């Protein structure tokens, strides 16, 4: 009975292990999409099987790109307090930056626009100190005019070398190690988050927000989890900024700012400070090409493309090089496919800066064709064999050759677009005899 007991125990252990594995949630990050020169955008999520559901939005900036300039909310001059409060989209619209993220903690907290704000911690805008260092907020992101980035934890003797600075609450990622996992107070626990960071070689800068306090959408993140998200996207060091109801990330599209995340209060808070970036637009780039589709007559086929570039992007699908009327989305569906629909499809993607043409994708029939036929015997001339044959369009065929009718070698295959074809087999291996055959390749 002992062996039977051991086997049963093992089976129970395996069942428990499999149940545990199946309950694990999925944390996913998506493809980086170029949106401005030197700037890419991405999203991530933790699904409902994770400890917390999370929606993440992030920009990555290649700091070696010429022409980039960081910018933060300027001083309000001699007016009350230090800055004029703005929503994140208002900040982007006012200063025409490519994107903006909320930055320093501030007071008072309200949704009243253009109210004066007092900032917590150091803030520098174009070399001007908007808010001085404060011992209660010692953690600051410093950026030089040449876009060298660093995080400091104490007051410096001088800030004359720095062009931009914003301050936050805690270092949440230090040399690849997320921080504050043991902190369990309400501030460290799950909340909407805004954070910045940079890669190990300080080439890439990251601006990230995580939505929170919205069951069914996103629950928020702990400080430790926020550091983990920065690390996932490629950061090596990171700083937590003001979060909660202030958390917001926006970018310019078609000349006006759009909000990328969902603020926890349902509306944007009027924040005291923002961090933005001036960046030039870029022409479209094809990130995922449309692919061949095998289709039966009467069925429908959808072709898709994924493109990056400064939005808005315009799409124009083509069939055999000719524009298709009203086919102007990133996906195109050909319904009730017939013989005349078989061919090559491509899409031209454009914006105000330029265009990009996708590769061709073939719509290929799965219906068996009539047997292809050679319409004349091969003709040999100057080490070139000329082959003339007929075949049904919309299928993929192989042309094969053999010297003994036993071993066949494919020397070309193609998607057929015409009933009569003329092929040249250049420099074939001349044997006492040579045979050719034409084969339909099933999809």
mmCIF file of N, CA and C in Angstrom, residues 273-362:
data_model
loop_
_atom_site.group_PDB
_atom_site.id
_atom_site.type_symbol
_atom_site.label_atom_id
_atom_site.label_comp_id
_atom_site.label_asym_id
_atom_site.label_seq_id
_atom_site.Cartn_x
_atom_site.Cartn_y
_atom_site.Cartn_z
ATOM 1 N N UNK A 273 2.758 71.641 -11.208
ATOM 2 C CA UNK A 273 3.960 71.549 -12.037
ATOM 3 C C UNK A 273 3.831 70.368 -12.982
ATOM 4 N N UNK A 274 4.399 70.534 -14.172
ATOM 5 C CA UNK A 274 4.438 69.470 -15.171
ATOM 6 C C UNK A 274 5.831 69.373 -15.771
ATOM 7 N N UNK A 275 6.117 68.214 -16.321
ATOM 8 C CA UNK A 275 7.343 68.001 -17.082
ATOM 9 C C UNK A 275 6.946 67.634 -18.504
ATOM 10 N N UNK A 276 7.490 68.351 -19.472
ATOM 11 C CA UNK A 276 7.179 68.084 -20.872
ATOM 12 C C UNK A 276 8.434 67.994 -21.708
ATOM 13 N N UNK A 277 8.238 67.719 -22.998
ATOM 14 C CA UNK A 277 9.364 67.565 -23.916
ATOM 15 C C UNK A 277 8.997 68.163 -25.271
ATOM 16 N N UNK A 278 9.874 69.004 -25.775
ATOM 17 C CA UNK A 278 9.751 69.471 -27.155
ATOM 18 C C UNK A 278 10.423 68.441 -28.056
ATOM 19 N N UNK A 279 9.699 67.966 -29.069
ATOM 20 C CA UNK A 279 10.234 66.976 -29.996
ATOM 21 C C UNK A 279 9.577 67.161 -31.350
ATOM 22 N N UNK A 280 10.333 66.917 -32.401
ATOM 23 C CA UNK A 280 9.834 67.118 -33.755
ATOM 24 C C UNK A 280 8.957 65.937 -34.184
ATOM 25 N N UNK A 281 8.006 66.181 -35.088
ATOM 26 C CA UNK A 281 7.206 65.069 -35.614
ATOM 27 C C UNK A 281 8.048 64.164 -36.505
ATOM 28 N N UNK A 282 7.574 62.932 -36.710
ATOM 29 C CA UNK A 282 8.274 61.997 -37.587
ATOM 30 C C UNK A 282 7.293 61.394 -38.576
ATOM 31 N N UNK A 283 7.822 61.000 -39.720
ATOM 32 C CA UNK A 283 7.016 60.352 -40.753
ATOM 33 C C UNK A 283 6.595 58.965 -40.291
ATOM 34 N N UNK A 284 5.575 58.387 -40.913
ATOM 35 C CA UNK A 284 5.125 57.044 -40.515
ATOM 36 C C UNK A 284 6.205 55.984 -40.730
ATOM 37 N N UNK A 285 6.130 54.952 -39.934
ATOM 38 C CA UNK A 285 6.980 53.781 -40.093
ATOM 39 C C UNK A 285 6.104 52.552 -39.902
ATOM 40 N N UNK A 286 6.257 51.553 -40.758
ATOM 41 C CA UNK A 286 5.472 50.330 -40.673
ATOM 42 C C UNK A 286 6.094 49.419 -39.621
ATOM 43 N N UNK A 287 5.339 49.106 -38.577
ATOM 44 C CA UNK A 287 5.829 48.249 -37.496
ATOM 45 C C UNK A 287 5.415 46.793 -37.693
ATOM 46 N N UNK A 288 4.234 46.554 -38.249
ATOM 47 C CA UNK A 288 3.792 45.201 -38.565
ATOM 48 C C UNK A 288 3.142 45.213 -39.940
ATOM 49 N N UNK A 289 3.728 44.457 -40.869
ATOM 50 C CA UNK A 289 3.233 44.431 -42.238
ATOM 51 C C UNK A 289 1.950 43.602 -42.343
ATOM 52 N N UNK A 290 1.073 43.940 -43.306
ATOM 53 C CA UNK A 290 -0.036 43.034 -43.602
ATOM 54 C C UNK A 290 0.525 41.713 -44.136
ATOM 55 N N UNK A 291 -0.147 40.627 -43.860
ATOM 56 C CA UNK A 291 0.360 39.306 -44.229
ATOM 57 C C UNK A 291 -0.600 38.604 -45.179
ATOM 58 N N UNK A 292 -0.057 37.645 -45.938
ATOM 59 C CA UNK A 292 -0.866 36.871 -46.872
ATOM 60 C C UNK A 292 -2.031 36.200 -46.162
ATOM 61 N N UNK A 293 -3.156 36.102 -46.876
ATOM 62 C CA UNK A 293 -4.319 35.428 -46.332
ATOM 63 C C UNK A 293 -4.796 34.364 -47.312
ATOM 64 N N UNK A 294 -4.994 33.150 -46.789
ATOM 65 C CA UNK A 294 -5.564 32.059 -47.570
ATOM 66 C C UNK A 294 -7.072 32.057 -47.357
ATOM 67 N N UNK A 295 -7.826 32.061 -48.448
ATOM 68 C CA UNK A 295 -9.257 32.302 -48.346
ATOM 69 C C UNK A 295 -10.009 31.494 -49.394
ATOM 70 N N UNK A 296 -11.183 30.998 -49.004
ATOM 71 C CA UNK A 296 -12.057 30.319 -49.943
ATOM 72 C C UNK A 296 -13.040 31.297 -50.557
ATOM 73 N N UNK A 297 -13.485 31.004 -51.768
ATOM 74 C CA UNK A 297 -14.450 31.882 -52.423
ATOM 75 C C UNK A 297 -15.696 32.010 -51.553
ATOM 76 N N UNK A 298 -16.212 33.252 -51.452
ATOM 77 C CA UNK A 298 -17.393 33.517 -50.642
ATOM 78 C C UNK A 298 -17.090 33.888 -49.208
ATOM 79 N N UNK A 299 -15.847 33.692 -48.762
ATOM 80 C CA UNK A 299 -15.470 34.043 -47.399
ATOM 81 C C UNK A 299 -14.985 35.491 -47.337
ATOM 82 N N UNK A 300 -14.674 35.946 -46.128
ATOM 83 C CA UNK A 300 -14.171 37.305 -45.917
ATOM 84 C C UNK A 300 -12.757 37.244 -45.361
ATOM 85 N N UNK A 301 -11.955 38.216 -45.722
ATOM 86 C CA UNK A 301 -10.572 38.286 -45.243
ATOM 87 C C UNK A 301 -10.281 39.703 -44.779
ATOM 88 N N UNK A 302 -9.607 39.813 -43.628
ATOM 89 C CA UNK A 302 -9.229 41.123 -43.088
ATOM 90 C C UNK A 302 -7.719 41.248 -43.069
ATOM 91 N N UNK A 303 -7.227 42.336 -43.610
ATOM 92 C CA UNK A 303 -5.805 42.651 -43.619
ATOM 93 C C UNK A 303 -5.566 43.815 -42.658
ATOM 94 N N UNK A 304 -4.497 43.753 -41.899
ATOM 95 C CA UNK A 304 -4.211 44.796 -40.913
ATOM 96 C C UNK A 304 -2.761 45.244 -41.019
ATOM 97 N N UNK A 305 -2.525 46.465 -40.591
ATOM 98 C CA UNK A 305 -1.179 47.012 -40.519
ATOM 99 C C UNK A 305 -1.048 47.744 -39.188
ATOM 100 N N UNK A 306 0.145 47.723 -38.614
ATOM 101 C CA UNK A 306 0.447 48.536 -37.439
ATOM 102 C C UNK A 306 1.550 49.506 -37.831
ATOM 103 N N UNK A 307 1.279 50.786 -37.634
ATOM 104 C CA UNK A 307 2.234 51.823 -38.028
ATOM 105 C C UNK A 307 2.482 52.771 -36.877
ATOM 106 N N UNK A 308 3.688 53.299 -36.810
ATOM 107 C CA UNK A 308 4.025 54.358 -35.879
ATOM 108 C C UNK A 308 4.218 55.661 -36.631
ATOM 109 N N UNK A 309 4.492 56.714 -35.895
ATOM 110 C CA UNK A 309 4.655 58.033 -36.489
ATOM 111 C C UNK A 309 3.786 59.036 -35.754
ATOM 112 N N UNK A 310 4.069 60.292 -35.983
ATOM 113 C CA UNK A 310 3.292 61.333 -35.323
ATOM 114 C C UNK A 310 1.855 61.315 -35.826
ATOM 115 N N UNK A 311 0.925 61.220 -34.907
ATOM 116 C CA UNK A 311 -0.492 61.159 -35.260
ATOM 117 C C UNK A 311 -1.016 62.562 -35.568
ATOM 118 N N UNK A 312 -2.133 62.648 -36.331
ATOM 119 C CA UNK A 312 -2.913 61.524 -36.835
ATOM 120 C C UNK A 312 -2.286 60.897 -38.079
ATOM 121 N N UNK A 313 -2.517 59.583 -38.226
ATOM 122 C CA UNK A 313 -2.053 58.851 -39.394
ATOM 123 C C UNK A 313 -3.226 58.620 -40.340
ATOM 124 N N UNK A 314 -2.975 58.732 -41.630
ATOM 125 C CA UNK A 314 -3.993 58.442 -42.644
ATOM 126 C C UNK A 314 -3.606 57.147 -43.361
ATOM 127 N N UNK A 315 -4.620 56.351 -43.702
ATOM 128 C CA UNK A 315 -4.395 55.058 -44.346
ATOM 129 C C UNK A 315 -5.128 55.022 -45.688
ATOM 130 N N UNK A 316 -4.469 54.450 -46.696
ATOM 131 C CA UNK A 316 -5.108 54.209 -47.988
ATOM 132 C C UNK A 316 -4.682 52.838 -48.507
ATOM 133 N N UNK A 317 -5.658 51.903 -48.511
ATOM 134 C CA UNK A 317 -5.381 50.554 -48.998
ATOM 135 C C UNK A 317 -5.427 50.524 -50.518
ATOM 136 N N UNK A 318 -4.602 49.637 -51.085
ATOM 137 C CA UNK A 318 -4.506 49.493 -52.528
ATOM 138 C C UNK A 318 -4.683 48.030 -52.927
ATOM 139 N N UNK A 319 -5.224 47.825 -54.130
ATOM 140 C CA UNK A 319 -5.345 46.488 -54.708
ATOM 141 C C UNK A 319 -4.596 46.496 -56.032
ATOM 142 N N UNK A 320 -3.527 45.665 -56.078
ATOM 143 C CA UNK A 320 -2.654 45.636 -57.259
ATOM 144 C C UNK A 320 -2.209 47.036 -57.662
ATOM 145 N N UNK A 321 -1.903 47.862 -56.647
ATOM 146 C CA UNK A 321 -1.361 49.190 -56.874
ATOM 147 C C UNK A 321 -2.380 50.294 -57.086
ATOM 148 N N UNK A 322 -3.684 49.960 -57.106
ATOM 149 C CA UNK A 322 -4.734 50.956 -57.317
ATOM 150 C C UNK A 322 -5.494 51.196 -56.020
ATOM 151 N N UNK A 323 -5.739 52.471 -55.691
ATOM 152 C CA UNK A 323 -6.447 52.804 -54.453
ATOM 153 C C UNK A 323 -7.828 52.159 -54.416
ATOM 154 N N UNK A 324 -8.211 51.679 -53.223
ATOM 155 C CA UNK A 324 -9.536 51.116 -52.993
ATOM 156 C C UNK A 324 -10.402 52.197 -52.360
ATOM 157 N N UNK A 325 -11.539 52.464 -52.945
ATOM 158 C CA UNK A 325 -12.420 53.517 -52.446
ATOM 159 C C UNK A 325 -12.852 53.241 -51.005
ATOM 160 N N UNK A 326 -12.732 54.252 -50.147
ATOM 161 C CA UNK A 326 -13.188 54.214 -48.748
ATOM 162 C C UNK A 326 -12.418 53.224 -47.877
ATOM 163 N N UNK A 327 -11.299 52.725 -48.347
ATOM 164 C CA UNK A 327 -10.479 51.819 -47.530
ATOM 165 C C UNK A 327 -9.404 52.644 -46.838
ATOM 166 N N UNK A 328 -9.776 53.331 -45.759
ATOM 167 C CA UNK A 328 -8.912 54.342 -45.150
ATOM 168 C C UNK A 328 -8.714 54.124 -43.656
ATOM 169 N N UNK A 329 -8.761 52.870 -43.211
ATOM 170 C CA UNK A 329 -8.490 52.544 -41.810
ATOM 171 C C UNK A 329 -7.254 51.661 -41.722
ATOM 172 N N UNK A 330 -6.811 51.380 -40.504
ATOM 173 C CA UNK A 330 -5.625 50.530 -40.334
ATOM 174 C C UNK A 330 -5.908 49.071 -40.664
ATOM 175 N N UNK A 331 -7.185 48.711 -40.797
ATOM 176 C CA UNK A 331 -7.564 47.364 -41.213
ATOM 177 C C UNK A 331 -8.523 47.464 -42.395
ATOM 178 N N UNK A 332 -8.444 46.477 -43.292
ATOM 179 C CA UNK A 332 -9.332 46.442 -44.462
ATOM 180 C C UNK A 332 -9.901 45.044 -44.619
ATOM 181 N N UNK A 333 -11.218 44.954 -44.787
ATOM 182 C CA UNK A 333 -11.893 43.663 -44.944
ATOM 183 C C UNK A 333 -12.456 43.539 -46.353
ATOM 184 N N UNK A 334 -12.108 42.433 -47.016
ATOM 185 C CA UNK A 334 -12.683 42.093 -48.317
ATOM 186 C C UNK A 334 -13.725 41.009 -48.074
ATOM 187 N N UNK A 335 -14.995 41.357 -48.302
ATOM 188 C CA UNK A 335 -16.090 40.431 -48.035
ATOM 189 C C UNK A 335 -16.451 39.654 -49.294
ATOM 190 N N UNK A 336 -17.009 38.433 -49.093
ATOM 191 C CA UNK A 336 -17.498 37.593 -50.193
ATOM 192 C C UNK A 336 -16.464 37.521 -51.322
ATOM 193 N N UNK A 337 -15.290 37.036 -50.984
ATOM 194 C CA UNK A 337 -14.172 37.031 -51.922
ATOM 195 C C UNK A 337 -14.496 36.200 -53.155
ATOM 196 N N UNK A 338 -14.207 36.790 -54.316
ATOM 197 C CA UNK A 338 -14.378 36.114 -55.601
ATOM 198 C C UNK A 338 -13.055 36.143 -56.362
ATOM 199 N N UNK A 339 -13.062 35.522 -57.533
ATOM 200 C CA UNK A 339 -11.847 35.416 -58.325
ATOM 201 C C UNK A 339 -11.216 36.779 -58.578
ATOM 202 N N UNK A 340 -12.047 37.791 -58.845
ATOM 203 C CA UNK A 340 -11.508 39.117 -59.181
ATOM 204 C C UNK A 340 -10.856 39.797 -57.982
ATOM 205 N N UNK A 341 -11.080 39.290 -56.777
ATOM 206 C CA UNK A 341 -10.513 39.907 -55.575
ATOM 207 C C UNK A 341 -9.146 39.358 -55.219
ATOM 208 N N UNK A 342 -8.718 38.300 -55.899
ATOM 209 C CA UNK A 342 -7.432 37.689 -55.586
ATOM 210 C C UNK A 342 -6.311 38.523 -56.183
ATOM 211 N N UNK A 343 -5.328 38.830 -55.363
ATOM 212 C CA UNK A 343 -4.226 39.657 -55.831
ATOM 213 C C UNK A 343 -3.446 40.229 -54.667
ATOM 214 N N UNK A 344 -2.718 41.287 -54.944
ATOM 215 C CA UNK A 344 -1.837 41.891 -53.954
ATOM 216 C C UNK A 344 -2.475 43.135 -53.343
ATOM 217 N N UNK A 345 -2.425 43.209 -52.005
ATOM 218 C CA UNK A 345 -2.956 44.343 -51.262
ATOM 219 C C UNK A 345 -1.809 45.014 -50.505
ATOM 220 N N UNK A 346 -1.838 46.332 -50.469
ATOM 221 C CA UNK A 346 -0.856 47.105 -49.716
ATOM 222 C C UNK A 346 -1.567 48.317 -49.145
ATOM 223 N N UNK A 347 -0.876 49.034 -48.262
ATOM 224 C CA UNK A 347 -1.479 50.222 -47.666
ATOM 225 C C UNK A 347 -0.429 51.323 -47.586
ATOM 226 N N UNK A 348 -0.826 52.520 -47.972
ATOM 227 C CA UNK A 348 0.021 53.705 -47.858
ATOM 228 C C UNK A 348 -0.390 54.455 -46.594
ATOM 229 N N UNK A 349 0.566 54.656 -45.693
ATOM 230 C CA UNK A 349 0.317 55.359 -44.431
ATOM 231 C C UNK A 349 0.996 56.721 -44.508
ATOM 232 N N UNK A 350 0.247 57.768 -44.173
ATOM 233 C CA UNK A 350 0.805 59.102 -44.277
ATOM 234 C C UNK A 350 0.460 59.990 -43.100
ATOM 235 N N UNK A 351 1.250 61.030 -42.919
ATOM 236 C CA UNK A 351 0.931 62.112 -41.987
ATOM 237 C C UNK A 351 1.512 63.399 -42.554
ATOM 238 N N UNK A 352 1.519 64.441 -41.763
ATOM 239 C CA UNK A 352 1.977 65.732 -42.268
ATOM 240 C C UNK A 352 3.454 65.733 -42.610
ATOM 241 N N UNK A 353 4.204 64.731 -42.138
ATOM 242 C CA UNK A 353 5.654 64.706 -42.335
ATOM 243 C C UNK A 353 6.081 63.843 -43.507
ATOM 244 N N UNK A 354 5.310 62.822 -43.851
ATOM 245 C CA UNK A 354 5.713 61.937 -44.934
ATOM 246 C C UNK A 354 4.789 60.745 -45.068
ATOM 247 N N UNK A 355 5.224 59.742 -45.824
ATOM 248 C CA UNK A 355 4.435 58.536 -46.070
ATOM 249 C C UNK A 355 5.310 57.302 -45.949
ATOM 250 N N UNK A 356 4.658 56.161 -45.774
ATOM 251 C CA UNK A 356 5.331 54.860 -45.784
ATOM 252 C C UNK A 356 4.404 53.863 -46.457
ATOM 253 N N UNK A 357 4.937 53.074 -47.395
ATOM 254 C CA UNK A 357 4.159 52.075 -48.118
ATOM 255 C C UNK A 357 4.477 50.704 -47.574
ATOM 256 N N UNK A 358 3.453 49.945 -47.248
ATOM 257 C CA UNK A 358 3.652 48.610 -46.713
ATOM 258 C C UNK A 358 4.104 47.646 -47.805
ATOM 259 N N UNK A 359 4.523 46.477 -47.377
ATOM 260 C CA UNK A 359 4.789 45.381 -48.316
ATOM 261 C C UNK A 359 3.463 44.849 -48.854
ATOM 262 N N UNK A 360 3.538 44.122 -49.953
ATOM 263 C CA UNK A 360 2.348 43.493 -50.512
ATOM 264 C C UNK A 360 1.934 42.288 -49.681
ATOM 265 N N UNK A 361 0.627 42.111 -49.536
ATOM 266 C CA UNK A 361 0.060 40.911 -48.928
ATOM 267 C C UNK A 361 -0.894 40.293 -49.948
ATOM 268 N N UNK A 362 -0.763 39.007 -50.188
ATOM 269 C CA UNK A 362 -1.557 38.344 -51.215
ATOM 270 C C UNK A 362 -2.813 37.728 -50.614
#
